[in-house]
mmCIF file of C-alpha atoms in Angstrom:
data_model
loop_
_atom_site.group_PDB
_atom_site.id
_atom_site.type_symbol
_atom_site.label_atom_id
_atom_site.label_comp_id
_atom_site.label_asym_id
_atom_site.label_seq_id
_atom_site.Cartn_x
_atom_site.Cartn_y
_atom_site.Cartn_z
ATOM 1 C CA MET A 1 -1.595 -21.618 67.732
ATOM 2 C CA THR A 2 -2.005 -19.448 64.652
ATOM 3 C CA VAL A 3 -4.402 -21.252 62.328
ATOM 4 C CA ARG A 4 -3.469 -21.083 58.662
ATOM 5 C CA VAL A 5 -6.639 -20.520 56.625
ATOM 6 C CA GLY A 6 -7.261 -21.074 52.936
ATOM 7 C CA PHE A 7 -10.179 -20.345 50.637
ATOM 8 C CA LEU A 8 -11.490 -22.345 47.701
ATOM 9 C CA GLY A 9 -13.627 -19.792 45.932
ATOM 10 C CA ALA A 10 -13.071 -16.039 46.111
ATOM 11 C CA GLY A 11 -16.477 -14.508 45.436
ATOM 12 C CA LEU A 12 -18.873 -12.498 47.562
ATOM 13 C CA ILE A 13 -19.396 -15.111 50.268
ATOM 14 C CA ALA A 14 -15.653 -15.762 50.599
ATOM 15 C CA THR A 15 -15.134 -12.026 51.027
ATOM 16 C CA TYR A 16 -17.829 -11.993 53.719
ATOM 17 C CA HIS A 17 -16.103 -14.770 55.671
ATOM 18 C CA GLY A 18 -12.745 -13.079 55.255
ATOM 19 C CA LYS A 19 -14.144 -9.905 56.823
ATOM 20 C CA MET A 20 -15.753 -11.883 59.650
ATOM 21 C CA LEU A 21 -12.410 -13.554 60.357
ATOM 22 C CA HIS A 22 -10.681 -10.171 60.363
ATOM 23 C CA GLY A 23 -13.031 -8.937 63.075
ATOM 24 C CA SER A 24 -13.017 -12.145 65.121
ATOM 25 C CA GLY A 25 -9.953 -11.470 67.280
ATOM 26 C CA THR A 26 -8.694 -15.021 66.692
ATOM 27 C CA GLU A 27 -5.145 -16.141 65.989
ATOM 28 C CA HIS A 28 -5.244 -16.896 62.281
ATOM 29 C CA ASP A 29 -3.641 -15.996 58.965
ATOM 30 C CA ILE A 30 -5.408 -16.213 55.621
ATOM 31 C CA VAL A 31 -2.532 -17.643 53.633
ATOM 32 C CA ALA A 32 -3.904 -19.050 50.380
ATOM 33 C CA VAL A 33 -6.797 -18.811 47.928
ATOM 34 C CA HIS A 34 -7.786 -20.482 44.675
ATOM 35 C CA ASP A 35 -10.570 -19.573 42.276
ATOM 36 C CA PRO A 36 -11.079 -20.667 38.653
ATOM 37 C CA ASP A 37 -11.277 -16.945 37.894
ATOM 38 C CA ARG A 38 -7.654 -15.926 38.436
ATOM 39 C CA SER A 39 -8.430 -12.206 38.603
ATOM 40 C CA ARG A 40 -10.976 -12.788 41.373
ATOM 41 C CA ALA A 41 -8.457 -14.877 43.328
ATOM 42 C CA GLU A 42 -5.860 -12.146 42.975
ATOM 43 C CA ALA A 43 -8.298 -9.484 44.175
ATOM 44 C CA PHE A 44 -9.159 -11.586 47.236
ATOM 45 C CA ALA A 45 -5.454 -12.173 47.880
ATOM 46 C CA ALA A 46 -4.660 -8.472 47.678
ATOM 47 C CA ALA A 47 -7.385 -7.680 50.221
ATOM 48 C CA SER A 48 -6.569 -10.495 52.658
ATOM 49 C CA GLY A 49 -2.798 -10.892 52.446
ATOM 50 C CA ALA A 50 -3.111 -14.402 51.033
ATOM 51 C CA ARG A 51 -1.330 -15.927 48.049
ATOM 52 C CA ALA A 52 -3.381 -16.785 44.964
ATOM 53 C CA LEU A 53 -2.364 -20.366 44.201
ATOM 54 C CA PRO A 54 -2.896 -22.156 40.884
ATOM 55 C CA THR A 55 -4.514 -25.330 42.251
ATOM 56 C CA GLU A 56 -6.934 -26.441 44.930
ATOM 57 C CA ASP A 57 -4.471 -29.036 46.218
ATOM 58 C CA GLU A 58 -1.851 -26.369 46.882
ATOM 59 C CA VAL A 59 -4.310 -24.400 49.000
ATOM 60 C CA ILE A 60 -5.255 -27.489 51.000
ATOM 61 C CA GLU A 61 -1.602 -28.423 51.531
ATOM 62 C CA ALA A 62 -0.701 -24.904 52.749
ATOM 63 C CA CYS A 63 -3.454 -24.634 55.360
ATOM 64 C CA ASP A 64 -4.801 -26.008 58.637
ATOM 65 C CA ALA A 65 -8.390 -25.047 57.788
ATOM 66 C CA VAL A 66 -10.086 -24.559 54.429
ATOM 67 C CA TYR A 67 -13.239 -22.655 53.496
ATOM 68 C CA VAL A 68 -15.244 -24.152 50.633
ATOM 69 C CA CYS A 69 -17.032 -21.169 49.059
ATOM 70 C CA THR A 70 -17.573 -22.361 45.499
ATOM 71 C CA TRP A 71 -20.820 -23.002 43.656
ATOM 72 C CA THR A 72 -22.845 -25.752 45.276
ATOM 73 C CA SER A 73 -22.166 -28.613 42.859
ATOM 74 C CA GLU A 74 -18.441 -28.454 43.755
ATOM 75 C CA HIS A 75 -18.949 -28.687 47.523
ATOM 76 C CA ARG A 76 -18.909 -32.473 47.885
ATOM 77 C CA ARG A 77 -15.761 -32.966 45.811
ATOM 78 C CA LEU A 78 -13.850 -30.263 47.636
ATOM 79 C CA VAL A 79 -15.010 -31.214 51.146
ATOM 80 C CA GLU A 80 -13.903 -34.774 50.439
ATOM 81 C CA ALA A 81 -10.492 -33.536 49.263
ATOM 82 C CA VAL A 82 -10.023 -31.359 52.356
ATOM 83 C CA ALA A 83 -11.104 -34.170 54.696
ATOM 84 C CA ALA A 84 -8.829 -36.686 52.945
ATOM 85 C CA ALA A 85 -5.894 -34.356 53.675
ATOM 86 C CA GLY A 86 -6.873 -34.208 57.365
ATOM 87 C CA ARG A 87 -7.648 -30.491 57.304
ATOM 88 C CA ALA A 88 -10.530 -28.750 59.049
ATOM 89 C CA VAL A 89 -13.261 -27.614 56.705
ATOM 90 C CA PHE A 90 -15.899 -24.885 56.682
ATOM 91 C CA CYS A 91 -18.483 -25.486 53.958
ATOM 92 C CA GLU A 92 -20.951 -22.879 52.822
ATOM 93 C CA LYS A 93 -24.624 -23.742 52.696
ATOM 94 C CA PRO A 94 -26.293 -25.547 51.063
ATOM 95 C CA LEU A 95 -23.976 -28.491 51.506
ATOM 96 C CA ALA A 96 -24.901 -30.000 48.170
ATOM 97 C CA THR A 97 -27.404 -29.910 45.334
ATOM 98 C CA GLY A 98 -29.295 -32.830 46.908
ATOM 99 C CA LEU A 99 -29.803 -34.701 50.160
ATOM 100 C CA ALA A 100 -27.898 -37.832 49.085
ATOM 101 C CA ASP A 101 -24.697 -35.867 48.481
ATOM 102 C CA ALA A 102 -25.155 -33.964 51.761
ATOM 103 C CA LEU A 103 -25.408 -37.289 53.619
ATOM 104 C CA ALA A 104 -22.249 -38.548 51.907
ATOM 105 C CA MET A 105 -20.350 -35.390 52.908
ATOM 106 C CA VAL A 106 -21.280 -35.824 56.558
ATOM 107 C CA GLU A 107 -20.134 -39.434 56.470
ATOM 108 C CA VAL A 108 -16.790 -38.354 54.986
ATOM 109 C CA VAL A 109 -15.970 -35.675 57.568
ATOM 110 C CA GLU A 110 -17.081 -37.885 60.451
ATOM 111 C CA ALA A 111 -14.978 -40.805 59.208
ATOM 112 C CA ALA A 112 -11.969 -38.501 58.788
ATOM 113 C CA GLY A 113 -12.467 -37.000 62.247
ATOM 114 C CA VAL A 114 -11.799 -33.454 61.036
ATOM 115 C CA VAL A 115 -13.242 -30.301 62.572
ATOM 116 C CA ASN A 116 -16.099 -29.148 60.361
ATOM 117 C CA GLN A 117 -18.632 -26.330 60.300
ATOM 118 C CA VAL A 118 -21.419 -25.242 57.964
ATOM 119 C CA GLY A 119 -22.415 -21.705 57.052
ATOM 120 C CA LEU A 120 -25.815 -21.613 58.781
ATOM 121 C CA VAL A 121 -24.772 -18.290 60.249
ATOM 122 C CA LEU A 122 -28.215 -16.894 61.085
ATOM 123 C CA ARG A 123 -28.245 -19.004 64.245
ATOM 124 C CA ASP A 124 -25.727 -16.419 65.476
ATOM 125 C CA SER A 125 -27.814 -13.399 64.489
ATOM 126 C CA PRO A 126 -28.577 -11.134 67.482
ATOM 127 C CA ALA A 127 -32.075 -10.543 66.074
ATOM 128 C CA PHE A 128 -33.000 -14.215 65.774
ATOM 129 C CA GLY A 129 -31.243 -15.015 69.066
ATOM 130 C CA PHE A 130 -33.328 -12.413 70.900
ATOM 131 C CA LEU A 131 -36.516 -13.592 69.201
ATOM 132 C CA ARG A 132 -35.759 -17.127 70.372
ATOM 133 C CA HIS A 133 -35.344 -15.851 73.938
ATOM 134 C CA LEU A 134 -38.682 -14.000 73.770
ATOM 135 C CA VAL A 135 -40.604 -16.919 72.298
ATOM 136 C CA GLN A 136 -39.291 -19.306 74.968
ATOM 137 C CA ALA A 137 -40.340 -17.005 77.846
ATOM 138 C CA PRO A 138 -43.223 -18.592 79.837
ATOM 139 C CA VAL A 139 -45.291 -15.394 79.531
ATOM 140 C CA SER A 140 -45.593 -15.980 75.772
ATOM 141 C CA GLY A 141 -47.503 -19.216 76.070
ATOM 142 C CA ARG A 142 -47.433 -21.656 73.199
ATOM 143 C CA VAL A 143 -46.537 -20.678 69.643
ATOM 144 C CA MET A 144 -49.668 -20.836 67.487
ATOM 145 C CA ALA A 145 -48.608 -19.533 64.068
ATOM 146 C CA VAL A 146 -45.531 -18.193 62.270
ATOM 147 C CA VAL A 147 -45.560 -16.051 59.134
ATOM 148 C CA PHE A 148 -42.096 -15.826 57.537
ATOM 149 C CA ARG A 149 -41.144 -13.916 54.383
ATOM 150 C CA ASP A 150 -37.688 -13.922 52.809
ATOM 151 C CA ASP A 151 -37.001 -11.982 49.639
ATOM 152 C CA GLN A 152 -34.075 -10.675 47.655
ATOM 153 C CA TYR A 153 -33.410 -9.883 44.037
ATOM 154 C CA LEU A 154 -32.364 -12.687 41.715
ATOM 155 C CA PRO A 155 -28.674 -12.980 42.660
ATOM 156 C CA VAL A 156 -27.280 -13.292 39.144
ATOM 157 C CA GLN A 157 -27.242 -9.477 39.156
ATOM 158 C CA GLY A 158 -26.352 -6.550 41.392
ATOM 159 C CA MET A 159 -23.733 -6.947 44.103
ATOM 160 C CA TYR A 160 -24.117 -10.759 44.073
ATOM 161 C CA ALA A 161 -23.326 -11.077 40.354
ATOM 162 C CA SER A 162 -23.149 -14.874 40.636
ATOM 163 C CA ASP A 163 -24.106 -16.251 37.232
ATOM 164 C CA TRP A 164 -23.914 -19.796 38.595
ATOM 165 C CA ARG A 165 -27.067 -19.238 40.662
ATOM 166 C CA GLY A 166 -28.990 -19.168 37.393
ATOM 167 C CA ASP A 167 -27.544 -22.538 36.334
ATOM 168 C CA ALA A 168 -29.264 -25.586 37.840
ATOM 169 C CA ALA A 169 -26.264 -27.796 37.080
ATOM 170 C CA ARG A 170 -24.149 -25.730 39.467
ATOM 171 C CA ALA A 171 -26.741 -24.413 41.934
ATOM 172 C CA GLY A 172 -29.024 -27.445 42.098
ATOM 173 C CA ALA A 173 -32.201 -25.342 42.322
ATOM 174 C CA GLY A 174 -33.370 -21.839 43.089
ATOM 175 C CA THR A 175 -34.533 -19.698 45.974
ATOM 176 C CA LEU A 176 -35.541 -22.441 48.421
ATOM 177 C CA LEU A 177 -32.329 -24.475 48.313
ATOM 178 C CA GLU A 178 -29.852 -21.695 47.683
ATOM 179 C CA HIS A 179 -31.292 -19.012 49.970
ATOM 180 C CA SER A 180 -34.099 -20.279 52.183
ATOM 181 C CA ILE A 181 -32.319 -23.341 53.517
ATOM 182 C CA HIS A 182 -31.385 -20.756 56.178
ATOM 183 C CA ASP A 183 -35.081 -20.149 56.827
ATOM 184 C CA LEU A 184 -36.039 -23.798 57.192
ATOM 185 C CA ASP A 185 -33.117 -24.256 59.587
ATOM 186 C CA LEU A 186 -34.353 -21.273 61.617
ATOM 187 C CA LEU A 187 -37.910 -22.626 61.816
ATOM 188 C CA GLU A 188 -36.742 -25.732 63.673
ATOM 189 C CA TRP A 189 -34.087 -23.875 65.682
ATOM 190 C CA LEU A 190 -36.670 -21.382 66.905
ATOM 191 C CA PHE A 191 -39.842 -23.455 67.185
ATOM 192 C CA GLY A 192 -39.010 -27.156 67.270
ATOM 193 C CA ALA A 193 -39.444 -30.102 64.957
ATOM 194 C CA VAL A 194 -41.335 -29.932 61.683
ATOM 195 C CA THR A 195 -43.511 -32.998 61.103
ATOM 196 C CA SER A 196 -44.864 -32.328 57.599
ATOM 197 C CA VAL A 197 -44.606 -29.776 54.807
ATOM 198 C CA SER A 198 -46.417 -28.756 51.662
ATOM 199 C CA GLY A 199 -45.377 -26.307 48.986
ATOM 200 C CA ARG A 200 -45.995 -24.571 45.709
ATOM 201 C CA ALA A 201 -43.308 -23.129 43.431
ATOM 202 C CA GLY A 202 -43.156 -20.719 40.514
ATOM 203 C CA ALA A 203 -40.590 -19.626 37.931
ATOM 204 C CA PHE A 204 -40.918 -16.105 36.532
ATOM 205 C CA HIS A 205 -37.401 -15.647 35.138
ATOM 206 C CA GLY A 206 -37.403 -18.549 32.684
ATOM 207 C CA LEU A 207 -34.268 -20.194 34.110
ATOM 208 C CA ASP A 208 -34.532 -23.952 33.646
ATOM 209 C CA GLY A 209 -34.600 -25.717 37.016
ATOM 210 C CA ILE A 210 -34.327 -22.454 38.984
ATOM 211 C CA GLU A 211 -37.516 -21.579 40.845
ATOM 212 C CA ASP A 212 -37.866 -17.989 42.023
ATOM 213 C CA VAL A 213 -40.985 -18.326 44.208
ATOM 214 C CA VAL A 214 -41.775 -20.939 46.831
ATOM 215 C CA VAL A 215 -44.587 -20.791 49.357
ATOM 216 C CA ALA A 216 -44.306 -23.568 51.935
ATOM 217 C CA THR A 217 -46.435 -24.532 54.921
ATOM 218 C CA ALA A 218 -44.981 -26.531 57.810
ATOM 219 C CA ALA A 219 -46.737 -28.356 60.622
ATOM 220 C CA LEU A 220 -44.770 -28.253 63.889
ATOM 221 C CA ALA A 221 -44.682 -31.002 66.479
ATOM 222 C CA ASP A 222 -46.140 -28.751 69.189
ATOM 223 C CA GLY A 223 -49.224 -27.981 67.104
ATOM 224 C CA ALA A 224 -48.211 -24.671 65.524
ATOM 225 C CA THR A 225 -48.283 -23.936 61.798
ATOM 226 C CA ALA A 226 -45.607 -21.955 59.953
ATOM 227 C CA SER A 227 -45.703 -20.459 56.490
ATOM 228 C CA LEU A 228 -42.631 -19.450 54.503
ATOM 229 C CA THR A 229 -42.663 -17.287 51.385
ATOM 230 C CA SER A 230 -39.336 -17.196 49.552
ATOM 231 C CA VAL A 231 -38.969 -14.917 46.511
ATOM 232 C CA TRP A 232 -36.266 -13.863 44.058
ATOM 233 C CA HIS A 233 -37.468 -10.699 42.286
ATOM 234 C CA ASP A 234 -35.850 -7.891 40.258
ATOM 235 C CA LEU A 235 -36.069 -4.980 42.694
ATOM 236 C CA LEU A 236 -32.373 -4.219 43.185
ATOM 237 C CA GLU A 237 -33.152 -1.895 46.095
ATOM 238 C CA ARG A 238 -34.006 -5.013 48.202
ATOM 239 C CA PRO A 239 -30.789 -7.085 48.332
ATOM 240 C CA SER A 240 -31.842 -9.480 51.147
ATOM 241 C CA LEU A 241 -34.652 -8.874 53.620
ATOM 242 C CA ARG A 242 -36.475 -11.104 56.074
ATOM 243 C CA ARG A 243 -39.593 -10.540 58.163
ATOM 244 C CA MET A 244 -41.058 -12.949 60.705
ATOM 245 C CA GLU A 245 -44.288 -12.610 62.692
ATOM 246 C CA VAL A 246 -44.847 -15.001 65.615
ATOM 247 C CA LEU A 247 -48.295 -15.285 67.176
ATOM 248 C CA CYS A 248 -48.278 -16.964 70.578
ATOM 249 C CA GLU A 249 -51.126 -17.528 73.011
ATOM 250 C CA ARG A 250 -50.251 -14.372 74.952
ATOM 251 C CA ALA A 251 -47.697 -12.535 72.832
ATOM 252 C CA PHE A 252 -47.023 -11.165 69.365
ATOM 253 C CA TYR A 253 -43.486 -10.747 68.032
ATOM 254 C CA VAL A 254 -42.180 -9.196 64.814
ATOM 255 C CA LEU A 255 -38.610 -9.445 63.500
ATOM 256 C CA GLU A 256 -37.327 -7.413 60.567
ATOM 257 C CA GLY A 257 -33.785 -7.655 59.267
ATOM 258 C CA ASP A 258 -31.454 -10.635 59.365
ATOM 259 C CA VAL A 259 -29.061 -9.479 62.050
ATOM 260 C CA TRP A 260 -29.670 -6.149 63.789
ATOM 261 C CA GLY A 261 -33.444 -6.064 63.978
ATOM 262 C CA PRO A 262 -35.645 -4.381 64.927
ATOM 263 C CA VAL A 263 -37.444 -6.978 67.041
ATOM 264 C CA ARG A 264 -40.827 -5.791 68.376
ATOM 265 C CA TRP A 265 -43.108 -7.323 70.982
ATOM 266 C CA THR A 266 -46.590 -6.953 72.449
ATOM 267 C CA ARG A 267 -47.338 -8.864 75.647
ATOM 268 C CA PRO A 268 -49.908 -8.628 78.482
ATOM 269 C CA ASP A 269 -50.245 -5.656 80.830
ATOM 270 C CA GLY A 270 -49.018 -3.052 78.380
ATOM 271 C CA ASP A 271 -45.634 -4.694 77.820
ATOM 272 C CA GLU A 272 -44.684 -3.335 74.395
ATOM 273 C CA GLY A 273 -41.328 -2.433 72.967
ATOM 274 C CA ALA A 274 -38.724 -2.720 70.233
ATOM 275 C CA LEU A 275 -34.978 -3.169 70.096
ATOM 276 C CA GLU A 276 -32.466 -2.899 67.298
ATOM 277 C CA GLY A 277 -28.778 -2.284 66.722
ATOM 278 C CA GLU A 278 -26.629 -1.773 69.800
ATOM 279 C CA GLY A 279 -29.626 -1.952 72.142
ATOM 280 C CA LEU A 280 -30.551 -5.343 70.719
ATOM 281 C CA VAL A 281 -26.990 -6.625 71.122
ATOM 282 C CA ALA A 282 -26.935 -5.411 74.719
ATOM 283 C CA ALA A 283 -30.217 -7.212 75.472
ATOM 284 C CA VAL A 284 -29.004 -10.442 73.864
ATOM 285 C CA THR A 285 -25.754 -10.228 75.813
ATOM 286 C CA GLU A 286 -27.638 -9.800 79.082
ATOM 287 C CA GLN A 287 -30.297 -12.449 78.477
ATOM 288 C CA VAL A 288 -28.502 -15.069 76.378
ATOM 289 C CA GLY A 289 -24.813 -14.220 76.230
ATOM 290 C CA PRO A 290 -22.566 -12.236 73.877
ATOM 291 C CA PRO A 291 -23.397 -12.775 70.199
ATOM 292 C CA ARG A 292 -20.949 -15.212 68.659
ATOM 293 C CA ASN A 293 -18.806 -14.594 65.599
ATOM 294 C CA PRO A 294 -19.327 -17.937 63.796
ATOM 295 C CA ASP A 295 -16.083 -17.672 61.858
ATOM 296 C CA GLY A 296 -14.149 -16.905 65.016
ATOM 297 C CA ALA A 297 -15.822 -19.877 66.695
ATOM 298 C CA PHE A 298 -14.639 -22.106 63.826
ATOM 299 C CA ILE A 299 -11.034 -20.938 64.217
ATOM 300 C CA ASP A 300 -11.190 -21.447 67.993
ATOM 301 C CA ALA A 301 -12.491 -24.992 67.459
ATOM 302 C CA VAL A 302 -9.695 -25.744 64.987
ATOM 303 C CA ALA A 303 -7.050 -24.401 67.372
ATOM 304 C CA ALA A 304 -8.452 -26.433 70.265
ATOM 305 C CA GLY A 305 -9.082 -29.569 68.203
ATOM 306 C CA ARG A 306 -12.710 -29.775 69.345
ATOM 307 C CA PRO A 307 -15.989 -30.059 67.398
ATOM 308 C CA ALA A 308 -17.374 -26.917 65.809
ATOM 309 C CA SER A 309 -21.025 -25.916 65.704
ATOM 310 C CA PRO A 310 -23.105 -26.033 63.634
ATOM 311 C CA GLY A 311 -21.320 -28.932 62.008
ATOM 312 C CA LEU A 312 -22.094 -30.385 58.617
ATOM 313 C CA ALA A 313 -24.373 -32.939 60.295
ATOM 314 C CA ASP A 314 -26.557 -30.072 61.572
ATOM 315 C CA ALA A 315 -27.316 -29.122 57.960
ATOM 316 C CA LEU A 316 -28.960 -32.478 57.234
ATOM 317 C CA ARG A 317 -32.299 -31.529 58.805
ATOM 318 C CA PRO A 318 -32.761 -28.357 56.709
ATOM 319 C CA HIS A 319 -31.662 -30.325 53.652
ATOM 320 C CA LEU A 320 -34.321 -32.912 54.471
ATOM 321 C CA LEU A 321 -36.940 -30.148 54.797
ATOM 322 C CA VAL A 322 -35.890 -28.574 51.486
ATOM 323 C CA ASP A 323 -36.113 -31.961 49.802
ATOM 324 C CA ALA A 324 -39.574 -32.574 51.265
ATOM 325 C CA VAL A 325 -40.888 -29.186 50.122
ATOM 326 C CA TYR A 326 -39.629 -29.811 46.585
ATOM 327 C CA ARG A 327 -41.334 -33.203 46.590
ATOM 328 C CA SER A 328 -44.576 -31.533 47.608
ATOM 329 C CA CYS A 329 -44.204 -28.876 44.908
ATOM 330 C CA GLY A 330 -43.729 -31.621 42.342
ATOM 331 C CA ASP A 331 -46.874 -33.373 43.558
ATOM 332 C CA GLY A 332 -49.217 -30.414 43.311
ATOM 333 C CA GLY A 333 -48.754 -29.288 46.922
ATOM 334 C CA SER A 334 -49.603 -32.592 48.604
ATOM 335 C CA PRO A 335 -48.347 -32.862 52.211
ATOM 336 C CA VAL A 336 -45.078 -34.735 52.725
ATOM 337 C CA ALA A 337 -44.378 -36.264 56.144
ATOM 338 C CA VAL A 338 -40.944 -35.449 57.576
ATOM 339 C CA PRO A 339 -39.283 -38.263 59.549
ATOM 340 C CA PRO A 340 -38.024 -37.255 63.013
ATOM 341 C CA GLY A 341 -34.354 -36.742 63.852
ATOM 342 C CA ARG A 342 -31.233 -36.644 61.744
ATOM 343 C CA PRO A 343 -31.608 -38.485 58.430
ATOM 344 C CA VAL A 344 -29.254 -41.429 57.902
ATOM 345 C CA GLU A 345 -30.502 -42.085 54.380
ATOM 346 C CA VAL A 346 -32.755 -40.431 51.826
ATOM 347 C CA PRO A 347 -36.127 -41.475 53.270
ATOM 348 C CA TRP A 348 -38.043 -41.589 49.969
ATOM 349 C CA SER A 349 -35.353 -42.862 47.608
#
């Protein structure tokens, strides 16, 4: 089966997914795209072989699977339209500007029974996958503390050039929701459940409702503590960089870079080393399995008619964590308890 793929939104992230699909080796054709900016849709179409169509409905009708890559406030409406037409849907993160809308979107795709996936793509990063393998090794002992920093320049400029990220009506909020929802997802994926959070936020750019600094602390169920610093600055030479330090009882790990590392380790008996690039991929392949192309995995799931992963429901936990951190920031940094498991309603509404 050749899966017909369409895109709603034709900006930077749509281009990224188009390139990932091109390199996935899957049977698919990108056949249609729509963007309110006609020139951007036409540029995407010229690069991908798609047709730039005048309406969202025409894209949905022409395709078996639809990528929703618009600004965040449009996600719920478009996911509901795709699901109502019985098409598979890939929605970029964050799902929505708030937890209530994210919950409603999950209910819609589950009721429709359509294949769905969310763009929490760092779960498929070779660097984070190898770090997860190292942390889970018995020699490491228990995780004691995590220090996580994520920074990039304010994405209304430079190669991102997305003016909507400076508009709270379209983006919902700033660096924590729009960028570091990835990071909160990774904290639980790597280290287990978060039980409470606290946070402080700042706004240096004067954009109403758009914070550009958040420092959050998370208590983990196994007793560890994690800190996350998320910053949007103006240093254009740093487009998007992450660094994580993990201190275990008998090991110390450092990750730099979202995807290719390096990942460094220090363990007992002189066991020290570092891997990056092709060497890192080879180690992940040997220890965990070949790194997955998340876009290719989505197409394979659509072709087979089976669930995709991570699905929209998997984004509810990071949305819950984001919501809890914002509540803490609004209450002067007071701790906010995080209920266990997948939320079925907004717990503090």
